[in-house]
Structures are given as C-alpha cells and as structure tokens.
Short mmCIF file of C-alpha atoms in Angstrom, two decimals:
data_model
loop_
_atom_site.label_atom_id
_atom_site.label_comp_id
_atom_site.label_asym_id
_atom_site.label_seq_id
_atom_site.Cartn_x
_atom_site.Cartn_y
_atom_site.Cartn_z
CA UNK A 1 3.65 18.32 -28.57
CA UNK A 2 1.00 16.10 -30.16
CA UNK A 3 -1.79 14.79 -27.05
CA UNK A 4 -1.93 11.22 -27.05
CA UNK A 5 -5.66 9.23 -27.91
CA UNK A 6 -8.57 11.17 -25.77
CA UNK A 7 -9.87 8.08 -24.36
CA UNK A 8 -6.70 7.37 -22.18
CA UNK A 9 -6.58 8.23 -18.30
CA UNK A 10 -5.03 11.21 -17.27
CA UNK A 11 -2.35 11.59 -14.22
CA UNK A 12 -3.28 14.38 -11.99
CA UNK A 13 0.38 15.74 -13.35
CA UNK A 14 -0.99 15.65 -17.01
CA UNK A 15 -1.53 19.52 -17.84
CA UNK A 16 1.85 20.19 -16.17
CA UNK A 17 3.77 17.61 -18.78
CA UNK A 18 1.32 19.35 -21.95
CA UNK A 19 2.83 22.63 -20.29
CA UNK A 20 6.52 21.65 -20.39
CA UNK A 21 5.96 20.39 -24.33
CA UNK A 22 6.17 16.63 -22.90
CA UNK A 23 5.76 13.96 -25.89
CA UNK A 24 2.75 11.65 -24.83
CA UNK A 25 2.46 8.71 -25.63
CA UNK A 26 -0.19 5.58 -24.55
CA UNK A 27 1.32 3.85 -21.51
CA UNK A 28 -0.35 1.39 -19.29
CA UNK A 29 -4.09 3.02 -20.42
CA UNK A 30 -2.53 6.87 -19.32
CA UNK A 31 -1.56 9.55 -21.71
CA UNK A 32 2.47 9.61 -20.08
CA UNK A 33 5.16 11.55 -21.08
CA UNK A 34 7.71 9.80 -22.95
CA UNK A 35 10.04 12.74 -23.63
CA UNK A 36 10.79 16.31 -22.86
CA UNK A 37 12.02 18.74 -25.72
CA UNK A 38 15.49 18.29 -24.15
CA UNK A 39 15.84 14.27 -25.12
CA UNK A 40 15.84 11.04 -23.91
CA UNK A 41 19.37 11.32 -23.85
CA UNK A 42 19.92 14.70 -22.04
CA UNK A 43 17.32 13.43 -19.73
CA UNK A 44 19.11 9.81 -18.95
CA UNK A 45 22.39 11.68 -17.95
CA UNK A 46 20.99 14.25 -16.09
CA UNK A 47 18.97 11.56 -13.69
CA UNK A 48 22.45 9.47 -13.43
CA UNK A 49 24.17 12.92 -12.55
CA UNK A 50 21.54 15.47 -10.61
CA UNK A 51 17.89 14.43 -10.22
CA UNK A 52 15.15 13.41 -12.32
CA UNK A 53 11.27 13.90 -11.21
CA UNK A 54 9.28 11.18 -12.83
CA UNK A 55 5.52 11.22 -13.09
CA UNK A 56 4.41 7.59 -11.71
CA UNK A 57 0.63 8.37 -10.74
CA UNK A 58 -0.54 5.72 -12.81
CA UNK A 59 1.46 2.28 -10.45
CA UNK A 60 -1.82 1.40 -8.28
CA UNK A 61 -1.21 2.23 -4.57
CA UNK A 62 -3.10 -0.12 -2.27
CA UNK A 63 -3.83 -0.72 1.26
CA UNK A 64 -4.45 -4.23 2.81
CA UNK A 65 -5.99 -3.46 6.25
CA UNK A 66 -7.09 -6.20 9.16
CA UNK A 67 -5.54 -8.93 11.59
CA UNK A 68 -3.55 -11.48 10.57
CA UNK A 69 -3.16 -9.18 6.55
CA UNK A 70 0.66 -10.21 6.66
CA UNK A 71 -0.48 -13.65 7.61
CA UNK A 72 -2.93 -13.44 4.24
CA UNK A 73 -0.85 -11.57 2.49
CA UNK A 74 1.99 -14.63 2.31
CA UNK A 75 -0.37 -17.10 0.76
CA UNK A 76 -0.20 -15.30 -2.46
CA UNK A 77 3.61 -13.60 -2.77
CA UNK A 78 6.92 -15.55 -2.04
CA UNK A 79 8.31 -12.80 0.07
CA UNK A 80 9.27 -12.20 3.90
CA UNK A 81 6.06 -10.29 5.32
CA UNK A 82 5.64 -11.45 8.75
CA UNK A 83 9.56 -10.47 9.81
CA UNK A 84 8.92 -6.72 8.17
CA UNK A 85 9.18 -4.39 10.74
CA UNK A 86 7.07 -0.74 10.25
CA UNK A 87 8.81 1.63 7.99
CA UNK A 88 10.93 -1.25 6.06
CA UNK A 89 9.75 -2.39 2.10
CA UNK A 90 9.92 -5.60 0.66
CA UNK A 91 9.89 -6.62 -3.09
CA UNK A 92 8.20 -9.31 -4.10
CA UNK A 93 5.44 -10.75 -6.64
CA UNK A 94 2.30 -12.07 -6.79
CA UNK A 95 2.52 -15.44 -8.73
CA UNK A 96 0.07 -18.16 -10.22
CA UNK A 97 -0.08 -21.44 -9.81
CA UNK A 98 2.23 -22.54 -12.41
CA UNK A 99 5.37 -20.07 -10.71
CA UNK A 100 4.45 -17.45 -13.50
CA UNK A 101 4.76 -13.88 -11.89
CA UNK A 102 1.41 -11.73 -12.56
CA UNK A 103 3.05 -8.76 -11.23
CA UNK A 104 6.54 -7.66 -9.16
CA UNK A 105 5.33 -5.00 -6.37
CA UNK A 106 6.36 -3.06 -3.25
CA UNK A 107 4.93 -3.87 -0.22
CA UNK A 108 5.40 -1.71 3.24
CA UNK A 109 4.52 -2.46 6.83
CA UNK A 110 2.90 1.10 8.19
CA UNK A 111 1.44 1.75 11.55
CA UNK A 112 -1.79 -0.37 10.75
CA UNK A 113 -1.62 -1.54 7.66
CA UNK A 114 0.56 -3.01 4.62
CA UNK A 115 1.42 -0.10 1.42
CA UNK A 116 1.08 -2.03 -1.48
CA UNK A 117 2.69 -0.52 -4.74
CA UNK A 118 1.82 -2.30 -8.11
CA UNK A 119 1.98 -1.56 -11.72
CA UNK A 120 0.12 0.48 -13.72
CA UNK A 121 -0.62 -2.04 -16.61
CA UNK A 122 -1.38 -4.90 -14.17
CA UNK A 123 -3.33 -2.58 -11.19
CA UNK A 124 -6.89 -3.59 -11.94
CA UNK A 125 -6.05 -7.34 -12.14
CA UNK A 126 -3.98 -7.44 -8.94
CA UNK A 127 -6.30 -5.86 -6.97
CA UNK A 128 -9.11 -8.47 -8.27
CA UNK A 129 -6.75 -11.02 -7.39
CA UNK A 130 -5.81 -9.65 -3.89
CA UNK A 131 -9.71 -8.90 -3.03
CA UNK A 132 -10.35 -12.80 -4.47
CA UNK A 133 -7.74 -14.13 -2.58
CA UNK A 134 -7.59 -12.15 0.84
CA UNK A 135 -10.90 -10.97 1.69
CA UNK A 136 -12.09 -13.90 2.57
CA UNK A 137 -9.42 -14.34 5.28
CA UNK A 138 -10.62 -10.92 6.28
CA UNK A 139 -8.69 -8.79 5.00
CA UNK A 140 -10.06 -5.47 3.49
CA UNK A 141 -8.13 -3.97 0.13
CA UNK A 142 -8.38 -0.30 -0.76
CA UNK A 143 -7.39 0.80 -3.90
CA UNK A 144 -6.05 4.69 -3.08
CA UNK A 145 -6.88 6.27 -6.55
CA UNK A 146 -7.01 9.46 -4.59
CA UNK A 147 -3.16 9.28 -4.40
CA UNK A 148 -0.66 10.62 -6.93
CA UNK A 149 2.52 9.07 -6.99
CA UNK A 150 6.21 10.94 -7.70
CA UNK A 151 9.71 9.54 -8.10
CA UNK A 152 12.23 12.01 -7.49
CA UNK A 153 16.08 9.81 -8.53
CA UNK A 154 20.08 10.77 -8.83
CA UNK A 155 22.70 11.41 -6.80
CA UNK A 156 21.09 14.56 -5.83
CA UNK A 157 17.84 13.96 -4.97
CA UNK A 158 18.14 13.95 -1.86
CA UNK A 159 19.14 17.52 -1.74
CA UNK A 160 16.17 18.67 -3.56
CA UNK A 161 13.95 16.84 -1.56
CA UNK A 162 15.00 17.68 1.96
CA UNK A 163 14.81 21.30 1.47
CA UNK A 164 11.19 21.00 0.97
CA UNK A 165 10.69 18.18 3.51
CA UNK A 166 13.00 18.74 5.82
CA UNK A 167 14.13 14.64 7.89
CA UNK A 168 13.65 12.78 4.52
CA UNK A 169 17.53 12.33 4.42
CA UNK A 170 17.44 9.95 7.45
CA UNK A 171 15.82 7.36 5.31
CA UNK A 172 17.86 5.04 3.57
CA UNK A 173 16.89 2.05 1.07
CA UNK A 174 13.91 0.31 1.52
CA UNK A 175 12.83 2.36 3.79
CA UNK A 176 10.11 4.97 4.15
CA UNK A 177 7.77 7.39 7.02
CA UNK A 178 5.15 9.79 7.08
CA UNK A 179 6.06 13.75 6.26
CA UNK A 180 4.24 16.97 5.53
CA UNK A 181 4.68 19.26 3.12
CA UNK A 182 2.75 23.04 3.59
CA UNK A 183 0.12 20.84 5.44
CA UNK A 184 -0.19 17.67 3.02
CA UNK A 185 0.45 13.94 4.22
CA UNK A 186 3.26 12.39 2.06
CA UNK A 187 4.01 9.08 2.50
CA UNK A 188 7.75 9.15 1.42
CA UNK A 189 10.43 6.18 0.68
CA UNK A 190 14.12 5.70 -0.07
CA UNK A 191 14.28 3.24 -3.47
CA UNK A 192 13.96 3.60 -6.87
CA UNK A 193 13.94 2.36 -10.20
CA UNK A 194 17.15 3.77 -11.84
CA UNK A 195 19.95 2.27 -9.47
CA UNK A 196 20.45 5.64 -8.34
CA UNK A 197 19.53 6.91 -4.97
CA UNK A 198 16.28 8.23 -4.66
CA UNK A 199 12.67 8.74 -3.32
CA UNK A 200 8.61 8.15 -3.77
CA UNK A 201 6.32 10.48 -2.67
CA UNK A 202 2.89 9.47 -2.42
CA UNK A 203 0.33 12.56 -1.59
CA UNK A 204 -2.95 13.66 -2.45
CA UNK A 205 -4.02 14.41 -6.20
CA UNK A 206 -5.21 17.98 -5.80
CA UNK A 207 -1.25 18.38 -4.48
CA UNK A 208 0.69 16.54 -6.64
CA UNK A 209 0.78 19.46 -9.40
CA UNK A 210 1.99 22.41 -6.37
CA UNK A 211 4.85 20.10 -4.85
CA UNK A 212 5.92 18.76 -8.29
CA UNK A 213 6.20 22.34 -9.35
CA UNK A 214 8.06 23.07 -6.16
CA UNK A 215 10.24 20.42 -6.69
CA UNK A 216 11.27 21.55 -10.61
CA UNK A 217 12.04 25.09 -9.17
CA UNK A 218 15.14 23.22 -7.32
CA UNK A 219 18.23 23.71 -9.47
CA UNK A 220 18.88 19.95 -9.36
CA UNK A 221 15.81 18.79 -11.27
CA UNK A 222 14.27 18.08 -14.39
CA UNK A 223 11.47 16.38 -15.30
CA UNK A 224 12.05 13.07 -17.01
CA UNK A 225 9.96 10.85 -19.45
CA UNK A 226 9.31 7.39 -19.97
CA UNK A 227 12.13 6.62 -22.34
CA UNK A 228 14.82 7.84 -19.93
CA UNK A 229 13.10 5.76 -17.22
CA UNK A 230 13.27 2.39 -19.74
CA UNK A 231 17.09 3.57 -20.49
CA UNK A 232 17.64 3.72 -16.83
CA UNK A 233 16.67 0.68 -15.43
CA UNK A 234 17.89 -1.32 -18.20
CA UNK A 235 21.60 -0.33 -17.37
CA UNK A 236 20.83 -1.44 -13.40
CA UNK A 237 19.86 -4.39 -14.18
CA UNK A 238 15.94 -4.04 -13.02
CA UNK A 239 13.29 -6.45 -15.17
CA UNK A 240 9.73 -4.94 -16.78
CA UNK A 241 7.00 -6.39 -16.00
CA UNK A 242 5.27 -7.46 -19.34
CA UNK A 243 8.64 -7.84 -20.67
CA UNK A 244 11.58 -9.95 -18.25
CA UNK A 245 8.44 -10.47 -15.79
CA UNK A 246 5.29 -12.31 -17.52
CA UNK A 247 3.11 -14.88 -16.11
CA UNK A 248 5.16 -17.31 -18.43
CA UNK A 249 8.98 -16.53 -16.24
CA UNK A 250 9.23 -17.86 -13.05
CA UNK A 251 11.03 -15.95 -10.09
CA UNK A 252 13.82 -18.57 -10.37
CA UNK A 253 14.31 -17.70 -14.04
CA UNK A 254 14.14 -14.12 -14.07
CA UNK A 255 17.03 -14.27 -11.40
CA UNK A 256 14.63 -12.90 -8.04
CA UNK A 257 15.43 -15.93 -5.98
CA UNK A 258 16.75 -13.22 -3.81
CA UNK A 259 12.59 -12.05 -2.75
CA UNK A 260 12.38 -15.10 -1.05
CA UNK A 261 13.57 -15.51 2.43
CA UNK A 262 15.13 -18.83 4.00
CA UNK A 263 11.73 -19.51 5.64
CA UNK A 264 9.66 -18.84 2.63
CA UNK A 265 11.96 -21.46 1.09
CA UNK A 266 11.48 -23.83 4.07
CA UNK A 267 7.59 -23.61 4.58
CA UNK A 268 6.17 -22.40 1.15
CA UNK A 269 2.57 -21.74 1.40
CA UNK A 270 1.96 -19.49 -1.38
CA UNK A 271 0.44 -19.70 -4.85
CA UNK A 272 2.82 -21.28 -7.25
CA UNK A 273 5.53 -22.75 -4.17
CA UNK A 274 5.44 -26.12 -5.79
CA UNK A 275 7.12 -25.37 -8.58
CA UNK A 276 9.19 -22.68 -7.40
CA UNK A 277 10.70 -24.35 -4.66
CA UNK A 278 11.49 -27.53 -7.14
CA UNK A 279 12.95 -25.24 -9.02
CA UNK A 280 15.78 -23.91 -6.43
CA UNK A 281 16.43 -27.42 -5.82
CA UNK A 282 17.00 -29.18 -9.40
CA UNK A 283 17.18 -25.14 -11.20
CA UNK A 284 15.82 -24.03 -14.61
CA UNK A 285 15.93 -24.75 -18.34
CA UNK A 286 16.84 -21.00 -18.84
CA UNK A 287 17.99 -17.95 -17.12
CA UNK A 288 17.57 -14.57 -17.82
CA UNK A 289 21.32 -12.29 -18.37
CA UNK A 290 22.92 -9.52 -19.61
CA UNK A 291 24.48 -9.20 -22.42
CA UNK A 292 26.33 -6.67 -24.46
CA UNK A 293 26.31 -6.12 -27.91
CA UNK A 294 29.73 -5.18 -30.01
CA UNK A 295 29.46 -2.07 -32.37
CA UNK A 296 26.49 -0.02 -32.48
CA UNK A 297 23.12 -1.20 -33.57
CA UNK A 298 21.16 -2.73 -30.71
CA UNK A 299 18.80 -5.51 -30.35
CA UNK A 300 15.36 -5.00 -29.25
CA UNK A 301 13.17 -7.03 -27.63
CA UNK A 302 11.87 -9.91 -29.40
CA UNK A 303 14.83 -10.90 -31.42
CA UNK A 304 16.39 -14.28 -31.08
CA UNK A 305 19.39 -15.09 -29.38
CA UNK A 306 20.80 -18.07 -31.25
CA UNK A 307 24.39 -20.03 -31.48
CA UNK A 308 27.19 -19.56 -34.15
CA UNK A 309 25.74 -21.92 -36.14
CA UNK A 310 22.13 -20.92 -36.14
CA UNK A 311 20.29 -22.71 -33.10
CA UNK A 312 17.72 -20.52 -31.62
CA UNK A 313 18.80 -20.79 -27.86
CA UNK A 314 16.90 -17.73 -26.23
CA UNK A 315 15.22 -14.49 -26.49
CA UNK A 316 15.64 -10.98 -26.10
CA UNK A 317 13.36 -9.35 -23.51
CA UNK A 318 15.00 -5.96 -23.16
CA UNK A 319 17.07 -3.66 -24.95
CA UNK A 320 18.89 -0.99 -26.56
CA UNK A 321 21.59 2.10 -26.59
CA UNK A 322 22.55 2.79 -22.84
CA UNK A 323 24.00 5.98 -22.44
CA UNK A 324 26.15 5.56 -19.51
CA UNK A 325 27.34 2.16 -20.75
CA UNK A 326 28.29 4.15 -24.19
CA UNK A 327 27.14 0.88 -26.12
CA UNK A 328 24.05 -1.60 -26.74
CA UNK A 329 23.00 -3.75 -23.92
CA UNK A 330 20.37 -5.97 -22.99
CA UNK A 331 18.36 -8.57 -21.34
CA UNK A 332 17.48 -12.21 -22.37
CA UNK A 333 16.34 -15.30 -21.31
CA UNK A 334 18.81 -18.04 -22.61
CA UNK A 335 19.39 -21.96 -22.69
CA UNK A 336 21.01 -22.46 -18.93
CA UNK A 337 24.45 -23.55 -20.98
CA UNK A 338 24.57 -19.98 -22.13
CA UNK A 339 24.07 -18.42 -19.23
CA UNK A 340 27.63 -18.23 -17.96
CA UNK A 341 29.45 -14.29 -17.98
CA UNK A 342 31.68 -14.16 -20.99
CA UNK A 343 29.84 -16.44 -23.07
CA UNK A 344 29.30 -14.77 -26.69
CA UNK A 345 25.85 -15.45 -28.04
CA UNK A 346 24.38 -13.75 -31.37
CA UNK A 347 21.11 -12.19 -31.90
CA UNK A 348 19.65 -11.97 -35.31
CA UNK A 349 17.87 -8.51 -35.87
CA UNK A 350 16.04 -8.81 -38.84
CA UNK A 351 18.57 -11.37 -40.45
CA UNK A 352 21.32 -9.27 -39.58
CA UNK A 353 23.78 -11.25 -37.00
CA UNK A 354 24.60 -9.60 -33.73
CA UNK A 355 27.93 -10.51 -31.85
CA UNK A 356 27.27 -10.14 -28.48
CA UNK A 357 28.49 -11.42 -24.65
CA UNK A 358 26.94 -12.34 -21.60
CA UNK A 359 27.79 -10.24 -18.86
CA UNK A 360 26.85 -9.17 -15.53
CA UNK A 361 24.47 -7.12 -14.24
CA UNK A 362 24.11 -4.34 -13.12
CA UNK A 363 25.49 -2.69 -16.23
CA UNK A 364 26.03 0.47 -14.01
CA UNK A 365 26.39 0.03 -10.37
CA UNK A 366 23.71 1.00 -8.41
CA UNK A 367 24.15 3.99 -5.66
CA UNK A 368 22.07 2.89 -3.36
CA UNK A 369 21.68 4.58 0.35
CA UNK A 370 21.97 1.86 2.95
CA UNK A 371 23.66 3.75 5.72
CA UNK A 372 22.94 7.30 6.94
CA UNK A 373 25.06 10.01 6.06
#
C-alpha cells in the first residue's frame, strides 16, 4: 500500500506491516498501520471474536527509579501509588494545575522500580514534565526507547500467547510479571484497550519482529490496524487522549473519578487537587456520555450536540459506526442536565439533525479476566 511521509518515525514492526500490505498512515509522528487488506471491519470482529496483534511501539515506556519514586510520583497523578503492591497496574493521569489531564497512563510497581506506560502523541512532553517535576526529589526517569511494545486482545488471546510463553495465563487484569521467550525478557501484562481480555508485551526492538511473527503463525491471530483499535475502544467505553482527554477536561468530567482512591480524595497533594477535589464535592458543568445515534449516518467528532430547539448544549468527542453495536455511537461532553441515560439529544452534522440518546457505557461489555481460570 502507499508508505506514509518519509520523515515520520518508524516502529521496529514497520517492514513487517509494509510486508502484510498494511495502509499507513501518520499517527502520533510514526508511519502506523491503519488497515490491513482484509478491513477495518473484518479486523474489528475478528479482535471481539479470536485475537488481534496490535503494533503499539510508539506509547513511551518509562522507568522512574529511586527511594521514595511512589512518594514523588503522587505529587503529580491523582492515583493510588503508595498502596500498589509489585506486579499490580494502576491507571491514572498526569494533570495541570487547572485539573486539565496532559496525559492518561499506566503505571506498574516492579521489583525496583515503577513501569510507566504513556502515549505516543504526548511521550516527549510527559517525560519533560516527569524529569521537571521528580528529579529533583531524586528520582531518576528513563525513557526505554530500546523497547517495542505489542498488544495481543480477544477472547483468545490468551491461548495464543501461552503457547509461546508458557504461565502468562495466571495473570489476570491489571496485572503483569517478567517472562522469556527463546531467551528474551518480556515484561508481560493482563489489560487492554478493546474491553476484551488481553495482554502487553514489552521486549527488546531487535525481537519484536521474530515474536510478532511467531505470534501471527497462531491460528487465532491477525494483525490489526489503527482503525479497528479506534472502533474498539469506542464501543467499551475507553476515552482518547487528544480527544475525551485534553488538558481542557478534568478527571471529574471525563467520568475517571474512579483513578482516585479514598485517600487521594482525603489528602490531595498533587498538581491540579484544588480543583479536582472541589469538583467531587459541588460536581461539574458537564459530563462526558454515551450516546447512540438512530438510523445510520454517524456523528464524528466535533459536531455539536444541541436541544430540539437549537441550543448548542455539548460536543461530540468521539464517534462513529460500531460494528458489534450494529449502529452509530459515540462520546460527548454535554450540559450536566443532559447527562441522564435515556435523554435524547441531537447532533447537527453539517446542518443535517441527528436524533440520538444518551446511554450507558460500555456499549459492549467488557470481558475482562479478574479471576484465574
């Protein structure tokens, strides 16, 4: 298929999606695969029914080594760090001062030091921000760009994946350990970004392209582009940062009062707790929903959500067909009035007026391991 611009960073996966006729496109500053020859389509159901391999080398990977780097570390997101116990994950965000969130990210207690995933578009800044904020408390930040990073998700993966790396099925969500696979170190964990069950494997760059083709030759898996992955995690639910997260949304609006713990509530002590914590108390102007659109034609990000007689009341953040759902869904931030599930709202796409009504999310339930099996 036709390269994407020569002046965008390369994944060390990116011959292998040129090789399977992968559609690049510009994503983050990386040439990414949007599509396979199959379809976004094909690929969407065959994620939500076997298992999808997604190339994710470009999210930042970063380690935040020293005493007291929990301690540091909780100055700067809203989430539990101190109570995380070693293998166990944590979402949270980093946030300014005004509650905006400058990034959602992963964040792991390991044997020594905290795993820090964030995204691709935002990498450079967080890390600037992190090294600003926490080396002076002496804590040192490593940016791994000798790391590759791999999302294996469905129902299946798990099956795939534990035939090459045999114990990986005794993780379940938000967790993650240390593996090998023919002599590499993967750092492997049990999440995901499709509501499905699923895995990340993190492992060296001059790997990446020998386990990725080791995992394709499983009968269960395909690889799987961008535009499956948006598809995906709009039907569970899950905000994009730069789109339902931006440094203008507060946690509180976007719905994540669930990333911050009891204590975090209690004692604040992080960039941006002023407002955030006022705004559990006394709540928010808007809040972001669901909503589902009758008939056909979706609504795409940046149209307005307004009332039956014309009063802009929100805005769309995220949206489009979803396969599973068999209809046009979305995401918005809306008036708080609005917010309630069954409300009908209408969205005007390009003067054309949308019927649609809040519902809940997630639009598909998320499958989830939480228990072994």
């Amino acid at each position: 298929m036709a390269d994407a611009p020569e002046n965008l960073l390369h994944t060390p996966l990116y011959d292998l999606h040129v090789s399977l006729d992968a559609r690049m496109v510009p994503f983050a500053g990386y040439a990414m695969p949007v599509q396979y020859p199959t379809g976004i389509m094909t690929e969407h159901k065959w994620t939500r029914e076997s298992a999808g391999l997604f190339d994710v080398s470009h999210m930042g990977q970063v380690l935040l080594t020293g005493d007291g780097a929990d301690v540091a570390l909780e100055t700067i997101v809203p989430g539990e760090v101190l109570a995380l116990q070693p293998g166990k994950m944590r979402y949270s965000m980093l946030l300014n001062e005004t509650g905006g969130v400058l990034d959602d990210l992963m964040i792991t207690r390991r044997e020594g030091d905290l795993y820090v995933v964030v995204n691709g578009a935002c990498k450079q800044g967080d890390i600037a921000h992190m090294r600003a904020q926490l080396e002076p408390k002496g804590v040192t930040v490593t940016y791994r760009d000798d790391l590759a990073l791999l999302a294996l998700q469905g129902p299946k993966a798990v099956d795939a994946l534990s035939r090459l790396v045999p114990g990986v099925e005794s993780l379940t969500f938000m967790t993650a350990g240390a593996f090998t696979w023919d002599g590499a170190e993967l750092w492997i964990s049990r999440a995901g970004y499709t509501g499905e069950d699923g895995f990340e494997i993190s492992l060296p760059n001059d790997r990446a392209v020998a386990f990725a083709k080791a995992l394709l030759e499983q009968p269960e898996v395909k690889p799987i582009g961008l535009g499956a992955r948006d598809s995906l995690r709009l039907e569970a639910g899950l905000p994009l940062y730069g789109h339902d997260l931006t440094t203008e949304i507060s946690p509180i609006e976007a719905g994540l009062g669930f990333a911050i713990s009891k204590r975090r509530k209690t004692e604040g002590g992080f960039i941006g707790a002023d407002v955030v914590l006022n705004q559990i108390l006394s709540g928010t102007d808007r809040k972001r929903v669901g909503f589902k659109v009758e008939g056909r034609q979706p609504a795409r990000e940046g149209a307005q959500v307004v009332t039956e007689d014309g009063r802009v009341i929100g805005l769309v953040t995220s949206g489009g067909f979803a396969p599973t759902v068999e209809a046009p869904i979305g995401m918005a931030f809306v008036e708080k009035d609005f917010a309630s599930d069954g409300t009908q709202i209408f969205i005007d796409v390009r003067g054309r007026r949308l019927t649609a009504t809040v519902v809940p999310m997630p639009f598909v339930p998320h499958r989830y391991v939480r228990i072994s099996k």
